[in-house]
CSV table of C-alpha atoms in Angstrom, one decimal:
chain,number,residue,atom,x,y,z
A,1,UNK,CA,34.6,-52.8,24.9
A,2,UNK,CA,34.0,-56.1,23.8
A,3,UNK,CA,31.1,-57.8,21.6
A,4,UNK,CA,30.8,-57.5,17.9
A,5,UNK,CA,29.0,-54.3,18.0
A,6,UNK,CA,29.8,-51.0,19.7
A,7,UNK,CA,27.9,-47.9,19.9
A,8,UNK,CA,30.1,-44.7,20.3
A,9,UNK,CA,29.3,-40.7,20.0
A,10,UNK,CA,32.4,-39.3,18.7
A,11,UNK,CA,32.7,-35.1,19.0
A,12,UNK,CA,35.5,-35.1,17.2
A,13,UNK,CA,37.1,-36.9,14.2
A,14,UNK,CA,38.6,-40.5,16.2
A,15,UNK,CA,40.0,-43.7,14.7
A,16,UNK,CA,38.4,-47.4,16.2
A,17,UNK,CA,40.4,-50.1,16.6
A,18,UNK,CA,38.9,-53.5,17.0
A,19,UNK,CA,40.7,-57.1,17.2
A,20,UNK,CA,39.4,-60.4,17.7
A,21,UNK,CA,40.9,-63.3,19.3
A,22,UNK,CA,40.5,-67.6,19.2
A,23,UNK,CA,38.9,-69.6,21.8
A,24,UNK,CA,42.0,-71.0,22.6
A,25,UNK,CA,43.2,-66.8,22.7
A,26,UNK,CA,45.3,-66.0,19.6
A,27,UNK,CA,44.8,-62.5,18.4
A,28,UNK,CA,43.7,-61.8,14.8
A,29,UNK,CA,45.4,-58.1,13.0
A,30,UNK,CA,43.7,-54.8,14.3
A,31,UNK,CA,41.9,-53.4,12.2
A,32,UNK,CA,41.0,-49.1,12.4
A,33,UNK,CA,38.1,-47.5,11.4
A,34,UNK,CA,38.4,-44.1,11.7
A,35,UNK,CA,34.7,-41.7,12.1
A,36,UNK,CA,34.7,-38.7,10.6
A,37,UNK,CA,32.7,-35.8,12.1
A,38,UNK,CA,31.8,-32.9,10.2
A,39,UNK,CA,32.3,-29.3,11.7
A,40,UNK,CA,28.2,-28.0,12.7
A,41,UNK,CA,26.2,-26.4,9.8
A,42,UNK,CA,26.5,-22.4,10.7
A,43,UNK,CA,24.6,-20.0,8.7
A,44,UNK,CA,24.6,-16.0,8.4
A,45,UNK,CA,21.6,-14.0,7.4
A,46,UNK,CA,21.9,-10.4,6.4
A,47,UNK,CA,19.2,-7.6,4.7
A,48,UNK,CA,17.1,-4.9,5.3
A,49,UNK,CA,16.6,-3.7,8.6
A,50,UNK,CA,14.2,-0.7,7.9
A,51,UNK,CA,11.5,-0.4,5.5
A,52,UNK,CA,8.9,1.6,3.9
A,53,UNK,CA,5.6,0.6,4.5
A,54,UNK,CA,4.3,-1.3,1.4
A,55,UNK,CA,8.3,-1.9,-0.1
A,56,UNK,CA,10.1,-5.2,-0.5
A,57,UNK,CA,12.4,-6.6,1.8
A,58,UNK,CA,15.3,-8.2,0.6
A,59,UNK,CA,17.6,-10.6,2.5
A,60,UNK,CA,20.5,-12.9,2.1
A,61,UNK,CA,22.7,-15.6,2.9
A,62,UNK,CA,25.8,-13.9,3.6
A,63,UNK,CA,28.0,-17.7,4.4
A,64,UNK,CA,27.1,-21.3,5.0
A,65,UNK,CA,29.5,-23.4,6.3
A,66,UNK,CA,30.2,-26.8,7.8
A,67,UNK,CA,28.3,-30.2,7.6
A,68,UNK,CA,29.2,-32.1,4.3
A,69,UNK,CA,30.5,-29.0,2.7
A,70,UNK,CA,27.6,-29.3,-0.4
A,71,UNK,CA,24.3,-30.1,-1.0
A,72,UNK,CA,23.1,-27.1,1.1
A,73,UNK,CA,19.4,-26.3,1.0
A,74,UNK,CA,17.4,-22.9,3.0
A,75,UNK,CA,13.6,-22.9,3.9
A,76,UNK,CA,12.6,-19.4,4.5
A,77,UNK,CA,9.9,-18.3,7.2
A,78,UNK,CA,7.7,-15.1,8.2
A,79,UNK,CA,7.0,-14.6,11.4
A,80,UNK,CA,7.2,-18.8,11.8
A,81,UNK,CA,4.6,-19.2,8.5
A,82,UNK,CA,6.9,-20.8,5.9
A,83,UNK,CA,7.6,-18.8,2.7
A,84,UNK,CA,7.2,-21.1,-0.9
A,85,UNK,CA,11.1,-19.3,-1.3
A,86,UNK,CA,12.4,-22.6,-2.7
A,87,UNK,CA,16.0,-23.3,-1.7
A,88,UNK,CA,17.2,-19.9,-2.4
A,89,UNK,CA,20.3,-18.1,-1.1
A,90,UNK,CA,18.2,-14.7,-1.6
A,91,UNK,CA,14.7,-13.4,-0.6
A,92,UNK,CA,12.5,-10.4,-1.9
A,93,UNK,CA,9.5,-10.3,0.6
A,94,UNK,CA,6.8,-7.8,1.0
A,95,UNK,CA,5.8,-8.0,4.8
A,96,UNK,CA,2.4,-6.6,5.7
A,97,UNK,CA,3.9,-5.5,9.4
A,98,UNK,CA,7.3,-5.6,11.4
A,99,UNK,CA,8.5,-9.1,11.8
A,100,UNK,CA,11.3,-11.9,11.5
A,101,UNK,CA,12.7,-13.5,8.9
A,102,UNK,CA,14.3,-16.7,9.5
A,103,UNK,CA,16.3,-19.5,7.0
A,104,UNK,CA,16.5,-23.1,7.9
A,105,UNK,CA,20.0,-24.7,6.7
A,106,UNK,CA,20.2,-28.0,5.6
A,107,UNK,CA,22.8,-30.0,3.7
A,108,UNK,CA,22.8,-33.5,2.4
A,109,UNK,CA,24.2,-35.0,4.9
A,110,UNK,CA,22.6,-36.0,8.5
A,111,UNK,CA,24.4,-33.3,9.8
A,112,UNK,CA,21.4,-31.3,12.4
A,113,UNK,CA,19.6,-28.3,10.8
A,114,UNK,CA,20.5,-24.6,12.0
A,115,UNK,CA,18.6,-21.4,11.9
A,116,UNK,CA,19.2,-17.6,11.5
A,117,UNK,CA,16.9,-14.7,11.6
A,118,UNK,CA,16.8,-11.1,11.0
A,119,UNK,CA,14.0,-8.4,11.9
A,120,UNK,CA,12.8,-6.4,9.2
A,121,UNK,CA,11.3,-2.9,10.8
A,122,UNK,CA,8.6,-1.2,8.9
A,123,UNK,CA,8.8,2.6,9.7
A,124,UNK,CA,6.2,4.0,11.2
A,125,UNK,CA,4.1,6.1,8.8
A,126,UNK,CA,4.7,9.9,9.5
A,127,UNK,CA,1.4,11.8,8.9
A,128,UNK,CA,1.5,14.6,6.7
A,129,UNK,CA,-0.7,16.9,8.6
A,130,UNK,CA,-0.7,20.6,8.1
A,131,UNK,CA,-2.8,23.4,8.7
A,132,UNK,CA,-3.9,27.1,7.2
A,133,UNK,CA,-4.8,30.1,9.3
A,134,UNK,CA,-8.0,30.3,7.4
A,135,UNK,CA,-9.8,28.0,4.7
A,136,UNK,CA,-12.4,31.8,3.5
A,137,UNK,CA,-11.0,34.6,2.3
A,138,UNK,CA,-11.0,37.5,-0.1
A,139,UNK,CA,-9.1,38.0,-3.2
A,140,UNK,CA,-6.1,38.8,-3.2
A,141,UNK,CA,-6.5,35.9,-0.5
A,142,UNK,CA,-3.1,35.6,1.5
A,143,UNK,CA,-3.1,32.4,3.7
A,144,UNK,CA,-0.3,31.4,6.2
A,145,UNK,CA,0.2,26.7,5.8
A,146,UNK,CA,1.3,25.4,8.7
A,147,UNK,CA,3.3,22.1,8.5
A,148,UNK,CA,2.4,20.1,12.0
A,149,UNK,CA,5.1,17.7,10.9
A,150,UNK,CA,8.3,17.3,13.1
A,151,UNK,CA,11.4,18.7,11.0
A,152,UNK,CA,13.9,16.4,12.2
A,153,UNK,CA,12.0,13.8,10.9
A,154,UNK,CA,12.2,15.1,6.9
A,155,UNK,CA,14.4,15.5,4.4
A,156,UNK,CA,12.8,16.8,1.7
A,157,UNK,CA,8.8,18.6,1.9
A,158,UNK,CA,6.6,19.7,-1.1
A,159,UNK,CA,3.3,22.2,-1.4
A,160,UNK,CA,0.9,22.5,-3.8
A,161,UNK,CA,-2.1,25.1,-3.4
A,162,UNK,CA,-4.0,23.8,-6.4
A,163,UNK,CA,-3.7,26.8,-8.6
A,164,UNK,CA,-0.5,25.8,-10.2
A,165,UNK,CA,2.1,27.2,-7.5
A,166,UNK,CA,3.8,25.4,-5.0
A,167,UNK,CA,6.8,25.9,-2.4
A,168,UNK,CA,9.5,24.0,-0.6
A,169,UNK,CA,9.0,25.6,2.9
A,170,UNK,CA,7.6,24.3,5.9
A,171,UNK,CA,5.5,27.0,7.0
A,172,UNK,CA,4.5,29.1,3.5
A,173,UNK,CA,2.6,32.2,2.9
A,174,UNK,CA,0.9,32.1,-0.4
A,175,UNK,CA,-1.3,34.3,-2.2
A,176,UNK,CA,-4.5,33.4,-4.3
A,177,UNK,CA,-5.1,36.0,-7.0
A,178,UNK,CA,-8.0,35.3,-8.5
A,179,UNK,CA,-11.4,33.7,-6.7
A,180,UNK,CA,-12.4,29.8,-6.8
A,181,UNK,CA,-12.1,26.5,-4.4
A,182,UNK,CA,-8.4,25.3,-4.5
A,183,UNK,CA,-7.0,21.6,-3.6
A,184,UNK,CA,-3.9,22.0,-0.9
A,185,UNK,CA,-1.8,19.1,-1.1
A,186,UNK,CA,1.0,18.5,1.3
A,187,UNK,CA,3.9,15.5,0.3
A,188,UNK,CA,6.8,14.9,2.8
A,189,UNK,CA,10.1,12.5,2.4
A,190,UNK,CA,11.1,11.3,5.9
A,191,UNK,CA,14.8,10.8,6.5
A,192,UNK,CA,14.4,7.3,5.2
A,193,UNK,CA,13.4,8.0,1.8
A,194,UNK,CA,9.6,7.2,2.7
A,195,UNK,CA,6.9,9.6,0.9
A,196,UNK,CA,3.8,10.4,3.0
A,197,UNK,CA,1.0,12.7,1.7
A,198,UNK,CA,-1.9,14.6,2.8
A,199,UNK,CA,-4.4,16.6,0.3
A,200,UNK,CA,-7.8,17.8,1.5
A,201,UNK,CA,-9.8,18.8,-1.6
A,202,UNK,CA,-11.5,21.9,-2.1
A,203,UNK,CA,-10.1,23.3,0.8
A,204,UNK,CA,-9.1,26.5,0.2
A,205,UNK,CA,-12.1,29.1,-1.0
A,206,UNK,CA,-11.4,33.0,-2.5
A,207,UNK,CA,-14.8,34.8,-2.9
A,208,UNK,CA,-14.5,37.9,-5.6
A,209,UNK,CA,-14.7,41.4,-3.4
A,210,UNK,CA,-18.1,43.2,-4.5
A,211,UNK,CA,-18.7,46.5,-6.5
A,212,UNK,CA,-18.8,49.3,-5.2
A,213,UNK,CA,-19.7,52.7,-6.6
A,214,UNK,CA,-22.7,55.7,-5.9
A,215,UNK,CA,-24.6,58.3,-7.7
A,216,UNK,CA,-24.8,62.0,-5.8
A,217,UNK,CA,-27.4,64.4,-6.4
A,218,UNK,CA,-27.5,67.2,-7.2
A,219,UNK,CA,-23.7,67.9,-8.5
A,220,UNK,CA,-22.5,70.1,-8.0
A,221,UNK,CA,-24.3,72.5,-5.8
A,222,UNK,CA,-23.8,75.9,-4.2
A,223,UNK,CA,-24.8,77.1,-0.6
A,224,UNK,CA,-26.8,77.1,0.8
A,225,UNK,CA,-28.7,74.0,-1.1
A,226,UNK,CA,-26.0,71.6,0.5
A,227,UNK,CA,-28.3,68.4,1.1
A,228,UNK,CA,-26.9,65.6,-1.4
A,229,UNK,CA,-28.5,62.8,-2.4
A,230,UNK,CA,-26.9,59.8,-2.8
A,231,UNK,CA,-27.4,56.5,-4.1
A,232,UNK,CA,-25.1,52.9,-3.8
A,233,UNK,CA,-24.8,51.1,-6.8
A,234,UNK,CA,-22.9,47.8,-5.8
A,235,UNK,CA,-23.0,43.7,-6.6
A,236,UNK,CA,-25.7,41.6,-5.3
A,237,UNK,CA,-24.6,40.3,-1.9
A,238,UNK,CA,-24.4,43.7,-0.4
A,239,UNK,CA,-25.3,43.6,3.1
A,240,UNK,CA,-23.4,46.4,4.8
A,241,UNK,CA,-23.1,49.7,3.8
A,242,UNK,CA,-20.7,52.4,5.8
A,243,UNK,CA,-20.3,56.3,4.2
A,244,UNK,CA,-18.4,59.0,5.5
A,245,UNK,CA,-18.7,62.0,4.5
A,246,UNK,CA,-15.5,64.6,4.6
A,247,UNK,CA,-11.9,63.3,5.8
A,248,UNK,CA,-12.0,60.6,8.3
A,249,UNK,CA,-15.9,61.1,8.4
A,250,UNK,CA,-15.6,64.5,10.2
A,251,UNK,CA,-18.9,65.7,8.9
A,252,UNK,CA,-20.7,62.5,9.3
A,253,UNK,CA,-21.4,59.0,8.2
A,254,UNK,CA,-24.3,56.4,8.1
A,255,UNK,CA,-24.7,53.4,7.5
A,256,UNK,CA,-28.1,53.5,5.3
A,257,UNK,CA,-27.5,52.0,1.5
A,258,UNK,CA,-29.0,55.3,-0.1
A,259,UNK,CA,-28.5,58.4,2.6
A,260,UNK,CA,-29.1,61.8,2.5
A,261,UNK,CA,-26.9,63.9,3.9
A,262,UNK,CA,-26.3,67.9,4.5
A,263,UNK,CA,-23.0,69.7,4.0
A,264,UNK,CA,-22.7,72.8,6.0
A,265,UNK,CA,-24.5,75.4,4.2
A,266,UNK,CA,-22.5,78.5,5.2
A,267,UNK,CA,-19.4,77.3,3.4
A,268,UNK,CA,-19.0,75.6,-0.7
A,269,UNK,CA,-15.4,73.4,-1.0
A,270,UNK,CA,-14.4,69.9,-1.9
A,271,UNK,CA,-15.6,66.9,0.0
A,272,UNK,CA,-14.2,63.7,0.2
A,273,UNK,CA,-17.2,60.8,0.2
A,274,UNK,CA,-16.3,57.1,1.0
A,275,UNK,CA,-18.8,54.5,1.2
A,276,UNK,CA,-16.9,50.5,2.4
A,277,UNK,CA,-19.8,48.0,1.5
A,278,UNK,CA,-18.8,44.4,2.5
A,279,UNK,CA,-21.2,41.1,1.4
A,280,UNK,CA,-22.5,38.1,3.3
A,281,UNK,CA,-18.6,36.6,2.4
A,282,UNK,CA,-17.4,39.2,4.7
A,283,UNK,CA,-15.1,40.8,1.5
A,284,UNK,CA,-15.4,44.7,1.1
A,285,UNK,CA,-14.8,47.3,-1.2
A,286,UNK,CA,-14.8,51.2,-1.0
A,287,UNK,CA,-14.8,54.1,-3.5
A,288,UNK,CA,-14.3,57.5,-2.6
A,289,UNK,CA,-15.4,60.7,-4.7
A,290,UNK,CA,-15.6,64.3,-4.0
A,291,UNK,CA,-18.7,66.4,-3.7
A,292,UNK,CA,-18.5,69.5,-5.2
A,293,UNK,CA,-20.1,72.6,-3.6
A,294,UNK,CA,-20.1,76.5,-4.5
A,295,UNK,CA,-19.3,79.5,-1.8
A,296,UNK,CA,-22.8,82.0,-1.9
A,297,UNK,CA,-22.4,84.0,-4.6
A,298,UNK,CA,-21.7,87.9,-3.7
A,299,UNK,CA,-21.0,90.9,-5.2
A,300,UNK,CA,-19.8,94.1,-3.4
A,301,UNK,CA,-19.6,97.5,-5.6
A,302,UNK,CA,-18.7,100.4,-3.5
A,303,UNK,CA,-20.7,103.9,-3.7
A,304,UNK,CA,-17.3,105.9,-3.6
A,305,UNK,CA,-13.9,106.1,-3.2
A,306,UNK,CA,-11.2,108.9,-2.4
A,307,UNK,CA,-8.1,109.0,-4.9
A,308,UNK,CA,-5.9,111.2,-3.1
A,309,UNK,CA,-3.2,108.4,-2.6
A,310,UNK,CA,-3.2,108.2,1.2
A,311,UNK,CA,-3.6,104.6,0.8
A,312,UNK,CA,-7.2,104.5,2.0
A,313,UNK,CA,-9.4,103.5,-0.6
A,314,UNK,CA,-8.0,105.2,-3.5
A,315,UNK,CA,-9.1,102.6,-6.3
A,316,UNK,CA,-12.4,101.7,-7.4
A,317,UNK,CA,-12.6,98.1,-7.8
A,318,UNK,CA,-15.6,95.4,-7.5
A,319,UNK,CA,-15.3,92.3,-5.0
A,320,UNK,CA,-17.4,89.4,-3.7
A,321,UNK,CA,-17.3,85.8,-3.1
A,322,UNK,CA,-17.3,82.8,-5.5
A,323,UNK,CA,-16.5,85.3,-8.5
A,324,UNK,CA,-15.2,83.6,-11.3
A,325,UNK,CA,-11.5,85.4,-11.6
């Protein structure tokens, strides 16, 4: 070209040359100029890729090359909405969702500005849901949790029943000893180290089982006066009362809190009474006793007897029925 200016666009490192010449043509020296150009800024970002929800992401310049070689400068953004990071070649972040991370490099040269970004994943929460097979029971209350949690998913699980046990299992049986309203708390570790937890208060109750015990009268008796009185004594609460009367109930049974009831009269022996009373909780007790009732008494003396040793009533002797030996 020709003119004492020239505008060129080199891509990579070239030398000018540029000579001038008289009016009457006589050359002056060349003279080079040789243009420089700088390799393109390049930048690698590196970090986190998956995160617990509410944890701090952490991300880094990994290299930075080209451009001037020096005076490199980053400007961090969110999701596009700059971050007050300050030139930093490391970032600690706390994002509230899923997003992108991206660094602007710059150097201090005119050399044009390039980015790099990285997603930062927040796992999705895993709920700790569980279930028992029943939330009412009676002592010794024995109650089946039921983790509704994927397995795969974990790597570590924790129960505590609010009494002061707990278990490792996914589906536990435990057993509640002693009545009262227990707290059931449920904390799982997913496979990333995340902790999730579920605890429903008071969601366990254990009523106490009720007394149970009776009073039979008259005891004991002797047949024919077989008709027995008898009367519950039991906790408040009571509202079902079941006797039977003999094994099984194979004399009888009712269901009337204070019955009375008739052995048969031909016969005395030992009778086996159970009364099951249950309360408005549904928990029952029983208590069984035995009823104790005399043969008739009888008494046989005979008017003679023949001792002549034929073996047909050759001793006198008295007999009868309910004789004390």
């Amino acid at each position: 070209g020709t003119g004492d200016e020239q505008l060129v666009s080199p891509v990579v490192t070239t030398e000018y040359s540029v000579y001038a010449t008289t009016p009457i043509g006589c050359p002056s020296d060349e003279q080079v100029v040789t243009v420089t150009v700088l390799d393109s800024l390049a930048v690698e970002l590196g970090g986190d890729e998956l995160i617990c929800g509410g944890a701090l992401a952490s991300l880094e310049v990994l290299s930075a090359s080209g451009g001037s070689g020096s005076g490199f400068a980053n400007a961090w953004t969110w999701e596009g909405l700059p971050l007050s990071s300050g030139t930093s070649d490391a970032l600690v972040d706390a994002p509230p969702a899923t997003g992108t991370y991206c660094v602007t490099l710059t150097d201090d040269c005119e050399t044009p500005a390039v980015e790099a970004c990285h997603e930062v994943v927040i796992e999705t929460p895993i709920p700790a849901n569980f279930h028992p097979d029943t939330t009412r029971t009676c002592i010794p209350g024995v109650i089946q949790f039921t983790s509704d949690v994927d397995q795969s998913l974990l790597q570590d699980q924790f129960w505590t029943f609010g009494d002061g046990e707990g278990a490792f299992d996914a589906n536990p049986v435990h057993i509640y000893p002693q009545p009262g309203t227990y707290t059931v708390t449920y904390h799982i570790t997913s496979l990333l180290g995340c902790d999730y937890e579920l605890s429903e208060p008071a969601l366990i109750t254990v009523y106490d089982v009720p007394s149970v015990g009776y009073a039979a009268s008259p005891q004991p008796t002797s047949a024919p006066d077989t008709e027995i009185e008898f009367e519950s004594v039991n906790s408040a609460g009571v509202i079902d009362w079941n006797w039977s009367f003999g094994v099984l109930g194979e004399y009888g049974s009712s269901t009337d809190p204070d019955p009375l009831f008739e052995f048969p009269i031909d016969r005395g022996g030992l009778y086996p009474v159970t009364l099951v009373v249950t309360d408005g909780n549904g928990c029952s007790a029983q208590v069984t006793r035995v009823i104790e009732i005399f043969d008739l008494f009888n008494l046989y003396i005979p008017t003679s007897f023949t001792p002549n040793s034929d073996g047909v009533n050759d001793a006198f002797f008295v007999q009868g029925t309910n004789i004390d030996p």
